Amino acid sequence: MITMLLVIDVGNTNIVLGVYKDTELLDHWRISTDRQRTTDEYGVLIRELFYLNDLRADDINAIIISSVVPPVVPTLERMCQRYFGLSPLLIGPGVKTGMDIRYDNPREVGADRIVNAVAAYEKYGGPVIIVDFGTATTFCAVDAKGVYLGGSICPGIGISTEALVQRTAKLPRIELKRTDSVICRNTIESMQAGVFYGFVGQVEGIVSRMRRELDMSARVVATGGLAVVIAPATKAIDVVEPMLTLEGLRIIYERNR
């Protein structure tokens, strides 16, 4: 039987969705995370995305959800039951990930971090470091045996930039952009350089320290919306995998069939 799997990753800023036909990703979308949306609003929105991309909601026979926003989960569960006739598999305690988690309290680890780690280790083996540029920028380490060791969590690029604007009287909102120089002669470019190269430096510094603690040969995999922007500016990132989280959800679903 062909598996038509809807994968849903709920982040603090965006919800990323994808549809797999067995192992093939047919399509994917990004919508805003809105705690005020109702079951019906999510249902209509997702079915409309299906319709616009020539996919049939009735063909979906499995759903898996990871979330770092607990209040949205019951709404999406009801949406799945009402609009797809399915009860989703939720990433959480009791779900087989195939990965040993060496965290003081494994329940504290964000579902997205585990999903990313599973996908990165499955594709590249270990040791591997995963950098996820989301609302927060997270760094996760997996050793050569596939054990999740933990990592670091930093303020994300978006919220850091927004805080800079809100906490200063004269600095404007800016587009994240790589500048030719860090010695800039106007306010906009000075901010762009500071934000962009500041985060490049953050990545290089944390990855360097992680490699020393983990293994200097560790491969670094980046994902998240801004990974493609930051990665070309540093040699600390080996590969960018924009769909890493969706792929991890697919892998975990297969392990729990």
mmCIF file of C-alpha atoms in Angstrom:
data_model
loop_
_atom_site.group_PDB
_atom_site.id
_atom_site.type_symbol
_atom_site.label_atom_id
_atom_site.label_comp_id
_atom_site.label_asym_id
_atom_site.label_seq_id
_atom_site.Cartn_x
_atom_site.Cartn_y
_atom_site.Cartn_z
ATOM 1 C CA MET A 1 0.000 0.000 0.000
ATOM 2 C CA ILE A 2 1.299 3.452 -0.907
ATOM 3 C CA THR A 3 1.686 5.764 2.074
ATOM 4 C CA MET A 4 0.441 9.302 1.527
ATOM 5 C CA LEU A 5 1.817 11.080 4.564
ATOM 6 C CA LEU A 6 1.086 14.631 5.706
ATOM 7 C CA VAL A 7 3.930 15.923 7.900
ATOM 8 C CA ILE A 8 3.398 19.018 10.047
ATOM 9 C CA ASP A 9 6.124 20.852 11.977
ATOM 10 C CA VAL A 10 4.796 23.585 14.271
ATOM 11 C CA GLY A 11 7.368 26.251 15.094
ATOM 12 C CA ASN A 12 6.954 29.439 17.101
ATOM 13 C CA THR A 13 6.811 31.575 13.952
ATOM 14 C CA ASN A 14 5.828 29.229 11.128
ATOM 15 C CA ILE A 15 4.158 25.894 10.506
ATOM 16 C CA VAL A 16 5.885 23.889 7.777
ATOM 17 C CA LEU A 17 3.854 21.199 6.044
ATOM 18 C CA GLY A 18 4.739 18.595 3.459
ATOM 19 C CA VAL A 19 3.169 15.653 1.654
ATOM 20 C CA TYR A 20 5.134 12.468 1.052
ATOM 21 C CA LYS A 21 4.229 9.682 -1.329
ATOM 22 C CA ASP A 22 6.237 6.943 0.368
ATOM 23 C CA THR A 23 9.733 8.534 0.426
ATOM 24 C CA GLU A 24 9.090 11.204 -2.230
ATOM 25 C CA LEU A 25 8.293 14.731 -1.060
ATOM 26 C CA LEU A 26 5.527 15.874 -3.428
ATOM 27 C CA ASP A 27 5.111 19.413 -2.120
ATOM 28 C CA HIS A 28 5.620 21.595 0.930
ATOM 29 C CA TRP A 29 4.342 24.891 2.329
ATOM 30 C CA ARG A 30 5.046 27.406 5.079
ATOM 31 C CA ILE A 31 2.219 29.203 6.899
ATOM 32 C CA SER A 32 2.258 31.458 9.951
ATOM 33 C CA THR A 33 1.737 29.938 13.377
ATOM 34 C CA ASP A 34 -1.400 31.517 14.800
ATOM 35 C CA ARG A 35 -2.663 30.359 18.180
ATOM 36 C CA GLN A 36 -5.975 32.094 17.501
ATOM 37 C CA ARG A 37 -6.789 30.091 14.361
ATOM 38 C CA THR A 38 -9.602 27.609 14.809
ATOM 39 C CA THR A 39 -9.805 23.976 13.765
ATOM 40 C CA ASP A 40 -11.887 24.966 10.753
ATOM 41 C CA GLU A 41 -9.536 27.772 9.702
ATOM 42 C CA TYR A 42 -6.543 25.433 9.672
ATOM 43 C CA GLY A 43 -8.578 22.760 7.909
ATOM 44 C CA VAL A 44 -9.801 25.054 5.149
ATOM 45 C CA LEU A 45 -6.360 26.601 4.670
ATOM 46 C CA ILE A 46 -4.568 23.263 4.354
ATOM 47 C CA ARG A 47 -7.181 21.737 2.047
ATOM 48 C CA GLU A 48 -6.994 24.859 -0.128
ATOM 49 C CA LEU A 49 -3.213 24.419 -0.379
ATOM 50 C CA PHE A 50 -3.843 20.836 -1.497
ATOM 51 C CA TYR A 51 -6.369 21.971 -4.102
ATOM 52 C CA LEU A 52 -4.075 24.665 -5.524
ATOM 53 C CA ASN A 53 -1.272 22.135 -5.921
ATOM 54 C CA ASP A 54 -3.338 19.328 -7.475
ATOM 55 C CA LEU A 55 -3.266 17.124 -4.396
ATOM 56 C CA ARG A 56 -6.269 15.295 -2.948
ATOM 57 C CA ALA A 57 -6.845 15.537 0.794
ATOM 58 C CA ASP A 58 -8.773 12.263 0.589
ATOM 59 C CA ASP A 59 -5.584 10.468 -0.513
ATOM 60 C CA ILE A 60 -3.817 11.202 2.782
ATOM 61 C CA ASN A 61 -3.724 8.057 4.917
ATOM 62 C CA ALA A 62 -1.312 9.111 7.676
ATOM 63 C CA ILE A 63 -0.326 12.292 9.533
ATOM 64 C CA ILE A 64 2.541 13.065 11.899
ATOM 65 C CA ILE A 65 3.002 16.290 13.885
ATOM 66 C CA SER A 66 5.902 17.798 15.813
ATOM 67 C CA SER A 67 5.324 20.981 17.772
ATOM 68 C CA VAL A 68 7.092 23.396 20.091
ATOM 69 C CA VAL A 69 3.852 25.348 20.601
ATOM 70 C CA PRO A 70 1.651 23.174 22.861
ATOM 71 C CA PRO A 71 -1.547 25.300 22.606
ATOM 72 C CA VAL A 72 -1.743 24.696 18.836
ATOM 73 C CA VAL A 73 -1.579 20.893 19.090
ATOM 74 C CA PRO A 74 -5.198 20.170 20.191
ATOM 75 C CA THR A 75 -6.472 22.441 17.406
ATOM 76 C CA LEU A 76 -4.436 20.580 14.799
ATOM 77 C CA GLU A 77 -5.457 17.202 16.223
ATOM 78 C CA ARG A 78 -9.120 18.130 15.804
ATOM 79 C CA MET A 79 -8.377 19.465 12.319
ATOM 80 C CA CYS A 80 -6.808 16.153 11.313
ATOM 81 C CA GLN A 81 -9.785 14.200 12.616
ATOM 82 C CA ARG A 82 -12.412 16.452 11.049
ATOM 83 C CA TYR A 83 -10.834 17.265 7.670
ATOM 84 C CA PHE A 84 -8.776 14.117 7.035
ATOM 85 C CA GLY A 85 -10.562 11.508 9.160
ATOM 86 C CA LEU A 86 -7.248 10.580 10.811
ATOM 87 C CA SER A 87 -5.676 10.703 14.263
ATOM 88 C CA PRO A 88 -2.130 12.070 13.915
ATOM 89 C CA LEU A 89 1.014 10.621 15.428
ATOM 90 C CA LEU A 90 2.454 13.234 17.796
ATOM 91 C CA ILE A 91 6.183 13.484 18.459
ATOM 92 C CA GLY A 92 6.579 13.064 22.209
ATOM 93 C CA PRO A 93 7.163 10.516 24.967
ATOM 94 C CA GLY A 94 6.538 6.964 23.821
ATOM 95 C CA VAL A 95 7.265 7.616 20.142
ATOM 96 C CA LYS A 96 10.095 5.527 18.706
ATOM 97 C CA THR A 97 12.795 7.806 17.338
ATOM 98 C CA GLY A 98 15.591 5.257 17.198
ATOM 99 C CA MET A 99 17.852 7.741 18.983
ATOM 100 C CA ASP A 100 19.212 7.573 22.538
ATOM 101 C CA ILE A 101 18.761 11.015 24.135
ATOM 102 C CA ARG A 102 21.401 11.926 26.734
ATOM 103 C CA TYR A 103 19.646 14.951 28.179
ATOM 104 C CA ASP A 104 19.141 15.496 31.917
ATOM 105 C CA ASN A 105 15.411 15.491 31.220
ATOM 106 C CA PRO A 106 14.659 14.176 27.692
ATOM 107 C CA ARG A 107 11.144 15.666 27.880
ATOM 108 C CA GLU A 108 12.708 19.149 27.799
ATOM 109 C CA VAL A 109 14.223 18.685 24.340
ATOM 110 C CA GLY A 110 12.193 20.421 21.627
ATOM 111 C CA ALA A 111 10.526 17.980 19.256
ATOM 112 C CA ASP A 112 12.037 19.766 16.267
ATOM 113 C CA ARG A 113 15.572 19.279 17.624
ATOM 114 C CA ILE A 114 15.097 15.517 17.931
ATOM 115 C CA VAL A 115 13.438 15.257 14.517
ATOM 116 C CA ASN A 116 16.314 17.175 12.906
ATOM 117 C CA ALA A 117 18.876 15.005 14.684
ATOM 118 C CA VAL A 118 17.194 11.814 13.494
ATOM 119 C CA ALA A 119 17.184 13.022 9.882
ATOM 120 C CA ALA A 120 20.772 14.295 9.931
ATOM 121 C CA TYR A 121 22.145 11.090 11.461
ATOM 122 C CA GLU A 122 20.116 8.924 9.066
ATOM 123 C CA LYS A 123 21.490 10.793 6.044
ATOM 124 C CA TYR A 124 25.050 11.628 7.096
ATOM 125 C CA GLY A 125 25.864 9.390 10.032
ATOM 126 C CA GLY A 126 27.777 10.702 13.013
ATOM 127 C CA PRO A 127 29.315 12.646 14.493
ATOM 128 C CA VAL A 128 27.087 15.416 13.205
ATOM 129 C CA ILE A 129 26.151 18.928 14.353
ATOM 130 C CA ILE A 130 22.792 20.379 13.348
ATOM 131 C CA VAL A 131 22.248 24.140 13.194
ATOM 132 C CA ASP A 132 18.602 25.181 12.876
ATOM 133 C CA PHE A 133 17.921 28.833 12.033
ATOM 134 C CA GLY A 134 14.418 29.252 13.415
ATOM 135 C CA THR A 135 12.786 31.617 15.895
ATOM 136 C CA ALA A 136 15.655 30.446 18.069
ATOM 137 C CA THR A 137 18.940 29.295 16.574
ATOM 138 C CA THR A 138 19.684 25.829 17.939
ATOM 139 C CA PHE A 139 22.882 23.789 17.802
ATOM 140 C CA CYS A 140 22.588 20.039 18.412
ATOM 141 C CA ALA A 141 25.283 17.363 18.633
ATOM 142 C CA VAL A 142 24.975 13.673 17.760
ATOM 143 C CA ASP A 143 27.928 11.365 18.285
ATOM 144 C CA ALA A 144 29.305 8.602 16.057
ATOM 145 C CA LYS A 145 26.970 6.024 17.650
ATOM 146 C CA GLY A 146 23.850 8.091 17.013
ATOM 147 C CA VAL A 147 23.442 9.354 20.568
ATOM 148 C CA TYR A 148 21.861 12.793 20.973
ATOM 149 C CA LEU A 149 24.171 14.613 23.378
ATOM 150 C CA GLY A 150 22.490 18.030 23.658
ATOM 151 C CA GLY A 151 23.533 21.426 22.407
ATOM 152 C CA SER A 152 23.021 25.168 22.636
ATOM 153 C CA ILE A 153 20.088 27.532 22.135
ATOM 154 C CA CYS A 154 20.506 31.172 21.059
ATOM 155 C CA PRO A 155 18.094 33.989 20.189
ATOM 156 C CA GLY A 156 17.164 33.722 16.525
ATOM 157 C CA ILE A 157 18.065 36.240 13.863
ATOM 158 C CA GLY A 158 14.518 37.576 13.518
ATOM 159 C CA ILE A 159 13.831 38.197 17.191
ATOM 160 C CA SER A 160 17.315 39.630 17.742
ATOM 161 C CA THR A 161 16.827 42.127 14.934
ATOM 162 C CA GLU A 162 13.354 43.010 16.165
ATOM 163 C CA ALA A 163 14.669 43.592 19.694
ATOM 164 C CA LEU A 164 17.328 45.922 18.306
ATOM 165 C CA VAL A 165 14.654 48.002 16.573
ATOM 166 C CA GLN A 166 12.242 48.049 19.501
ATOM 167 C CA ARG A 167 14.870 48.962 22.087
ATOM 168 C CA THR A 168 16.408 51.860 20.160
ATOM 169 C CA ALA A 169 14.854 55.191 19.268
ATOM 170 C CA LYS A 170 16.329 55.801 15.830
ATOM 171 C CA LEU A 171 17.233 52.443 14.287
ATOM 172 C CA PRO A 172 14.872 51.264 11.506
ATOM 173 C CA ARG A 173 13.742 47.783 10.531
ATOM 174 C CA ILE A 174 16.065 46.190 8.012
ATOM 175 C CA GLU A 175 16.214 43.366 5.521
ATOM 176 C CA LEU A 176 18.738 40.677 6.428
ATOM 177 C CA LYS A 177 21.408 41.091 3.778
ATOM 178 C CA ARG A 178 25.086 40.313 3.339
ATOM 179 C CA THR A 179 27.107 43.501 2.939
ATOM 180 C CA ASP A 180 30.409 43.823 1.102
ATOM 181 C CA SER A 181 32.111 45.285 4.143
ATOM 182 C CA VAL A 182 31.749 45.477 7.902
ATOM 183 C CA ILE A 183 33.007 49.075 7.876
ATOM 184 C CA CYS A 184 29.803 50.666 6.637
ATOM 185 C CA ARG A 185 28.997 54.315 6.005
ATOM 186 C CA ASN A 186 25.251 54.429 6.598
ATOM 187 C CA THR A 187 22.916 53.192 9.299
ATOM 188 C CA ILE A 188 21.052 50.579 7.244
ATOM 189 C CA GLU A 189 24.195 48.850 6.009
ATOM 190 C CA SER A 190 25.829 49.147 9.436
ATOM 191 C CA MET A 191 22.883 47.278 10.958
ATOM 192 C CA GLN A 192 22.863 44.709 8.166
ATOM 193 C CA ALA A 193 26.577 44.061 8.604
ATOM 194 C CA GLY A 194 26.280 43.799 12.366
ATOM 195 C CA VAL A 195 23.380 41.378 12.268
ATOM 196 C CA PHE A 196 24.633 39.262 9.368
ATOM 197 C CA TYR A 197 28.282 38.913 10.345
ATOM 198 C CA GLY A 198 27.394 38.774 14.007
ATOM 199 C CA PHE A 199 25.396 35.606 13.384
ATOM 200 C CA VAL A 200 28.064 34.216 11.057
ATOM 201 C CA GLY A 201 30.542 34.686 13.902
ATOM 202 C CA GLN A 202 28.145 33.059 16.341
ATOM 203 C CA VAL A 203 27.838 29.994 14.121
ATOM 204 C CA GLU A 204 31.591 29.747 13.624
ATOM 205 C CA GLY A 205 32.323 30.170 17.327
ATOM 206 C CA ILE A 206 29.796 27.642 18.639
ATOM 207 C CA VAL A 207 30.490 25.081 15.898
ATOM 208 C CA SER A 208 34.232 25.338 16.594
ATOM 209 C CA ARG A 209 33.721 24.723 20.297
ATOM 210 C CA MET A 210 31.270 21.872 19.643
ATOM 211 C CA ARG A 211 33.739 20.173 17.310
ATOM 212 C CA ARG A 212 36.417 20.347 19.999
ATOM 213 C CA GLU A 213 34.049 18.752 22.534
ATOM 214 C CA LEU A 214 32.526 16.241 20.112
ATOM 215 C CA ASP A 215 34.880 15.424 17.223
ATOM 216 C CA MET A 216 36.825 17.685 14.903
ATOM 217 C CA SER A 217 35.588 15.627 11.941
ATOM 218 C CA ALA A 218 31.900 16.264 12.749
ATOM 219 C CA ARG A 219 29.855 17.258 9.720
ATOM 220 C CA VAL A 220 27.717 20.397 10.152
ATOM 221 C CA VAL A 221 24.218 20.383 8.663
ATOM 222 C CA ALA A 222 22.161 23.593 8.588
ATOM 223 C CA THR A 223 18.427 23.928 8.202
ATOM 224 C CA GLY A 224 15.713 26.520 8.824
ATOM 225 C CA GLY A 225 14.469 29.441 6.790
ATOM 226 C CA LEU A 226 17.671 31.521 6.912
ATOM 227 C CA ALA A 227 20.187 28.715 6.498
ATOM 228 C CA VAL A 228 20.564 29.437 2.781
ATOM 229 C CA VAL A 229 21.367 33.075 3.608
ATOM 230 C CA ILE A 230 24.021 32.444 6.259
ATOM 231 C CA ALA A 231 25.703 29.296 4.904
ATOM 232 C CA PRO A 232 27.474 30.863 1.872
ATOM 233 C CA ALA A 233 29.307 33.260 4.181
ATOM 234 C CA THR A 234 31.015 30.630 6.332
ATOM 235 C CA LYS A 235 33.041 27.444 5.978
ATOM 236 C CA ALA A 236 31.659 26.209 9.294
ATOM 237 C CA ILE A 237 28.552 24.818 7.561
ATOM 238 C CA ASP A 238 29.115 21.792 5.329
ATOM 239 C CA VAL A 239 25.658 21.323 3.845
ATOM 240 C CA VAL A 240 22.231 22.976 3.887
ATOM 241 C CA GLU A 241 19.131 20.773 4.134
ATOM 242 C CA PRO A 242 16.014 22.997 3.965
ATOM 243 C CA MET A 243 13.645 20.012 4.340
ATOM 244 C CA LEU A 244 15.541 18.303 7.170
ATOM 245 C CA THR A 245 12.675 18.497 9.670
ATOM 246 C CA LEU A 246 10.106 17.156 7.223
ATOM 247 C CA GLU A 247 12.428 14.294 6.329
ATOM 248 C CA GLY A 248 12.925 13.524 10.011
ATOM 249 C CA LEU A 249 9.171 13.358 10.526
ATOM 250 C CA ARG A 250 8.861 10.907 7.634
ATOM 251 C CA ILE A 251 11.614 8.703 9.078
ATOM 252 C CA ILE A 252 10.051 8.679 12.548
ATOM 253 C CA TYR A 253 6.645 7.835 11.108
ATOM 254 C CA GLU A 254 8.166 4.815 9.340
ATOM 255 C CA ARG A 255 9.737 3.666 12.613
ATOM 256 C CA ASN A 256 6.350 3.792 14.337
ATOM 257 C CA ARG A 257 4.183 2.131 11.699
#
